[in-house]
Amino acid sequence: MSLGAVADWAGAGALVAGALLALAAGIGLLRFPDTLDRMHAATKPQVLGVLLTMLGLALRLRSPADLGMVAVVALFQLATAPVAAQMIGRAAYRTGRHDRSLLETDELADR
């Protein structure tokens, strides 16, 4: 088996794993009851799913121009998802759209 074939199979596995994580994130957005729970479902498995998808694409495409674009997409995903989750969480907390009984520690209660 050639090195290219191994990279293709590894890329296919990463693409399938990324797609499954993105599906789990979508199901979590629909099923979780609270905004803070949904925030985790929208960021954690979704970011890992996108990164695995980008890895699968990089293993499959292998050209320098494509690898550069994949790296840019992955970096923007890593930079924007945590900021978006922080902003969603703060907005949900400030507007009272969260269930206080689910919080173990409310570090913002003093403010």
XYZ file of N, CA, C and O in Angstrom, residues 3-94:
368
model
N 2.048 5.325 0.253
C 1.865 6.364 1.260
C 0.653 7.234 0.944
O -0.070 7.664 1.844
N 0.411 7.485 -0.343
C -0.758 8.266 -0.753
C -2.062 7.572 -0.399
O -3.029 8.216 0.015
N -2.105 6.258 -0.542
C -3.320 5.517 -0.207
C -3.575 5.534 1.303
O -4.725 5.662 1.742
N -2.503 5.437 2.075
C -2.656 5.496 3.538
C -3.172 6.874 3.960
O -4.054 6.995 4.798
N -2.629 7.926 3.325
C -3.090 9.286 3.630
C -4.547 9.465 3.221
O -5.318 10.130 3.927
N -4.948 8.865 2.104
C -6.350 8.956 1.678
C -7.274 8.273 2.674
O -8.346 8.787 3.004
N -6.887 7.101 3.158
C -7.710 6.391 4.137
C -7.767 7.142 5.475
O -8.820 7.230 6.102
N -6.637 7.694 5.893
C -6.620 8.483 7.129
C -7.471 9.741 6.964
O -8.197 10.143 7.877
N -7.399 10.363 5.797
C -8.221 11.535 5.521
C -9.705 11.204 5.528
O -10.516 11.975 6.043
N -10.053 10.050 4.957
C -11.451 9.632 4.965
C -11.941 9.389 6.395
O -13.063 9.764 6.757
N -11.097 8.777 7.216
C -11.468 8.560 8.618
C -11.652 9.868 9.370
O -12.600 10.024 10.156
N -10.772 10.842 9.107
C -10.898 12.148 9.762
C -12.146 12.873 9.286
O -12.829 13.539 10.079
N -12.474 12.753 8.009
C -13.692 13.384 7.490
C -14.943 12.788 8.119
O -15.871 13.507 8.505
N -14.983 11.478 8.247
C -16.150 10.826 8.865
C -16.256 11.204 10.345
O -17.335 11.527 10.841
N -15.121 11.199 11.054
C -15.146 11.575 12.471
C -15.569 13.033 12.641
O -16.350 13.371 13.538
N -15.077 13.914 11.779
C -15.478 15.316 11.838
C -16.951 15.504 11.557
O -17.630 16.314 12.205
N -17.469 14.769 10.589
C -18.892 14.856 10.274
C -19.746 14.351 11.434
O -20.794 14.933 11.751
N -19.307 13.295 12.094
C -20.065 12.774 13.238
C -20.052 13.762 14.407
O -21.072 13.920 15.097
N -18.928 14.408 14.635
C -18.880 15.412 15.706
C -19.747 16.623 15.373
O -20.410 17.182 16.256
N -19.760 17.047 14.118
C -20.634 18.146 13.717
C -22.098 17.748 13.860
O -22.941 18.560 14.283
N -22.424 16.509 13.554
C -23.782 16.018 13.758
C -24.142 16.005 15.232
O -25.254 16.406 15.619
N -23.221 15.579 16.080
C -23.468 15.593 17.523
C -23.699 17.007 18.037
O -24.544 17.240 18.905
N -22.954 17.970 17.495
C -23.149 19.365 17.889
C -24.530 19.853 17.476
O -25.214 20.539 18.243
N -24.958 19.510 16.289
C -26.287 19.906 15.826
C -27.396 19.283 16.654
O -28.382 19.941 17.002
N -27.243 18.017 16.995
C -28.239 17.349 17.832
C -28.256 17.980 19.220
O -29.321 18.187 19.806
N -27.089 18.317 19.741
C -27.015 18.969 21.047
C -27.708 20.315 21.057
O -28.343 20.698 22.034
N -27.583 21.069 19.962
C -28.267 22.358 19.880
C -29.779 22.192 19.932
O -30.485 23.032 20.485
N -30.265 21.120 19.369
C -31.709 20.890 19.368
C -32.216 20.283 20.672
O -33.344 20.553 21.087
N -31.409 19.476 21.325
C -31.877 18.704 22.465
C -31.631 19.338 23.825
O -32.396 19.096 24.754
N -30.558 20.108 23.980
C -30.237 20.656 25.295
C -31.226 21.736 25.683
O -31.622 22.557 24.863
N -31.623 21.784 26.960
C -32.699 22.690 27.370
C -32.254 24.126 27.643
O -33.047 25.045 27.532
N -31.014 24.333 28.012
C -30.571 25.621 28.506
C -29.593 26.265 27.527
O -28.885 25.582 26.796
N -29.543 27.584 27.539
C -28.648 28.306 26.639
C -27.189 27.965 26.908
O -26.399 27.802 25.975
N -26.821 27.853 28.165
C -25.424 27.546 28.483
C -25.049 26.135 28.034
O -23.918 25.897 27.591
N -25.972 25.195 28.134
C -25.715 23.844 27.617
C -25.584 23.871 26.099
O -24.715 23.210 25.529
N -26.457 24.612 25.461
C -26.398 24.711 24.003
C -25.110 25.373 23.544
O -24.582 25.053 22.487
N -24.622 26.318 24.337
C -23.376 26.986 23.998
C -22.227 25.976 23.923
O -21.402 26.013 23.010
N -22.180 25.055 24.859
C -21.134 24.028 24.833
C -21.296 23.114 23.627
O -20.322 22.737 22.988
N -22.541 22.758 23.315
C -22.772 21.892 22.160
C -22.409 22.598 20.861
O -21.968 21.964 19.905
N -22.577 23.908 20.831
C -22.276 24.646 19.604
C -20.784 24.873 19.414
O -20.352 25.141 18.301
N -20.004 24.782 20.471
C -18.587 25.117 20.325
C -17.661 23.908 20.426
O -16.840 23.701 19.540
N -17.771 23.143 21.471
C -16.751 22.107 21.703
C -16.739 21.011 20.636
O -15.725 20.817 19.973
N -17.816 20.251 20.432
C -17.715 19.212 19.393
C -17.680 19.790 17.988
O -17.087 19.210 17.086
N -18.267 20.968 17.806
C -18.278 21.571 16.483
C -16.877 21.997 16.065
O -16.467 21.781 14.940
N -16.119 22.583 16.967
C -14.748 23.004 16.639
C -13.880 21.784 16.343
O -13.133 21.766 15.363
N -13.979 20.768 17.172
C -13.194 19.561 16.907
C -13.638 18.907 15.607
O -12.806 18.396 14.842
N -14.938 18.944 15.316
C -15.429 18.397 14.053
C -14.870 19.140 12.853
O -14.458 18.535 11.857
N -14.840 20.467 12.927
C -14.282 21.250 11.824
C -12.788 20.989 11.681
O -12.275 20.855 10.563
N -12.084 20.898 12.805
C -10.638 20.631 12.726
C -10.352 19.254 12.137
O -9.416 19.095 11.345
N -11.141 18.260 12.506
C -10.957 16.934 11.909
C -11.298 16.947 10.422
O -10.633 16.283 9.614
N -12.317 17.710 10.057
C -12.663 17.834 8.646
C -11.530 18.508 7.878
O -11.169 18.075 6.774
N -10.955 19.540 8.456
C -9.827 20.214 7.809
C -8.612 19.289 7.699
O -7.897 19.307 6.697
N -8.384 18.475 8.731
C -7.297 17.502 8.671
C -7.544 16.489 7.550
O -6.630 16.153 6.792
N -8.783 16.012 7.454
C -9.122 15.077 6.385
C -8.929 15.686 5.008
O -8.416 15.039 4.090
N -9.316 16.957 4.863
C -9.106 17.635 3.587
C -7.623 17.809 3.288
O -7.183 17.628 2.145
N -6.855 18.163 4.297
C -5.416 18.343 4.093
C -4.746 17.035 3.689
O -3.868 17.020 2.816
N -5.154 15.939 4.307
C -4.575 14.641 3.950
C -4.986 14.204 2.549
O -4.243 13.487 1.867
N -6.155 14.622 2.122
C -6.645 14.215 0.812
C -6.112 15.104 -0.311
O -5.736 14.628 -1.368
N -6.058 16.417 -0.084
C -5.702 17.343 -1.164
C -4.191 17.446 -1.373
O -3.722 17.374 -2.494
N -3.429 17.704 -0.323
C -1.968 17.680 -0.302
C -1.259 18.713 -1.183
O -0.058 18.623 -1.368
N -1.940 19.689 -1.744
C -1.227 20.725 -2.504
C -0.955 21.920 -1.581
O -1.732 22.180 -0.671
N 0.141 22.634 -1.794
C 0.485 23.738 -0.888
C -0.585 24.821 -0.797
O -0.853 25.349 0.284
N -1.219 25.170 -1.910
C -2.266 26.192 -1.881
C -3.463 25.720 -1.058
O -4.027 26.490 -0.261
N -3.830 24.468 -1.219
C -4.955 23.924 -0.455
C -4.624 23.815 1.033
O -5.466 24.097 1.881
N -3.396 23.418 1.333
C -2.995 23.312 2.737
C -2.997 24.677 3.418
O -3.371 24.796 4.583
N -2.592 25.713 2.689
C -2.633 27.060 3.246
C -4.051 27.506 3.551
O -4.323 28.087 4.614
N -4.982 27.232 2.657
C -6.374 27.612 2.876
C -6.977 26.817 4.023
O -7.726 27.370 4.846
N -6.650 25.536 4.121
C -7.140 24.708 5.229
C -6.611 25.244 6.556
O -7.340 25.326 7.547
N -5.347 25.645 6.580
C -4.761 26.196 7.810
C -5.436 27.504 8.202
O -5.698 27.744 9.389
N -5.757 28.347 7.233
C -6.443 29.609 7.525
C -7.824 29.355 8.104
O -8.229 29.976 9.096
N -8.556 28.423 7.513
C -9.898 28.093 8.018
C -9.808 27.549 9.439
O -10.592 27.932 10.322
N -8.850 26.671 9.689
C -8.697 26.088 11.027
C -8.321 27.162 12.047
O -8.861 27.183 13.170
N -7.439 28.070 11.691
C -7.049 29.138 12.613
C -8.216 30.078 12.914
O -8.419 30.471 14.067
N -8.978 30.447 11.900
C -10.136 31.305 12.145
C -11.172 30.598 13.008
O -11.825 31.212 13.848
N -11.352 29.316 12.816
C -12.295 28.563 13.646
C -11.828 28.542 15.098
O -12.623 28.736 16.017
N -10.542 28.324 15.310
C -10.005 28.315 16.670
C -10.056 29.700 17.314
O -10.156 29.817 18.534
N -9.981 30.748 16.509
C -9.996 32.100 17.059
C -11.408 32.604 17.334
O -11.625 33.350 18.290
N -12.376 32.221 16.522
C -13.711 32.803 16.652
C -14.663 32.009 17.536
O -15.523 32.611 18.181
N -14.554 30.707 17.579
C -15.514 29.907 18.354
C -15.451 30.197 19.858
O -16.514 30.356 20.484
N -14.286 30.296 20.487
C -14.280 30.617 21.920
C -14.829 32.012 22.223
O -15.522 32.204 23.221
N -14.541 32.967 21.345
C -15.058 34.319 21.552
C -16.579 34.331 21.420
O -17.282 34.953 22.222
N -17.095 33.635 20.423
C -18.543 33.562 20.247
C -19.204 32.874 21.435
O -20.256 33.312 21.912
N -18.609 31.821 21.939
C -19.181 31.122 23.096
C -19.183 32.019 24.327
O -20.151 32.039 25.097
N -18.114 32.780 24.520
C -18.048 33.706 25.651
C -19.138 34.767 25.539
O -19.818 35.083 26.518
N -19.319 35.312 24.353
C -20.329 36.350 24.163
C -21.751 35.800 24.335
O -22.605 36.462 24.925
N -21.995 34.606 23.850
C -23.314 33.993 24.012
C -23.582 33.702 25.481
O -24.680 33.953 25.990
N -22.593 33.181 26.166
C -22.754 32.891 27.590
C -23.011 34.134 28.415
O -23.881 34.153 29.291
N -22.271 35.198 28.136
C -22.474 36.450 28.878
C -23.842 37.054 28.580
O -24.522 37.546 29.470
N -24.257 37.013 27.317
C -25.568 37.555 26.958
C -26.690 36.745 27.614
O -27.668 37.315 28.102
N -26.536 35.434 27.640
C -27.558 34.600 28.281
C -27.610 34.862 29.772
O -28.691 34.907 30.368
N -26.473 35.055 30.390
C -26.440 35.322 31.828
C -27.064 36.680 32.136
O -27.861 36.816 33.052
N -26.711 37.684 31.371
C -27.218 39.043 31.635
C -28.713 39.163 31.405
O -29.383 39.939 32.076
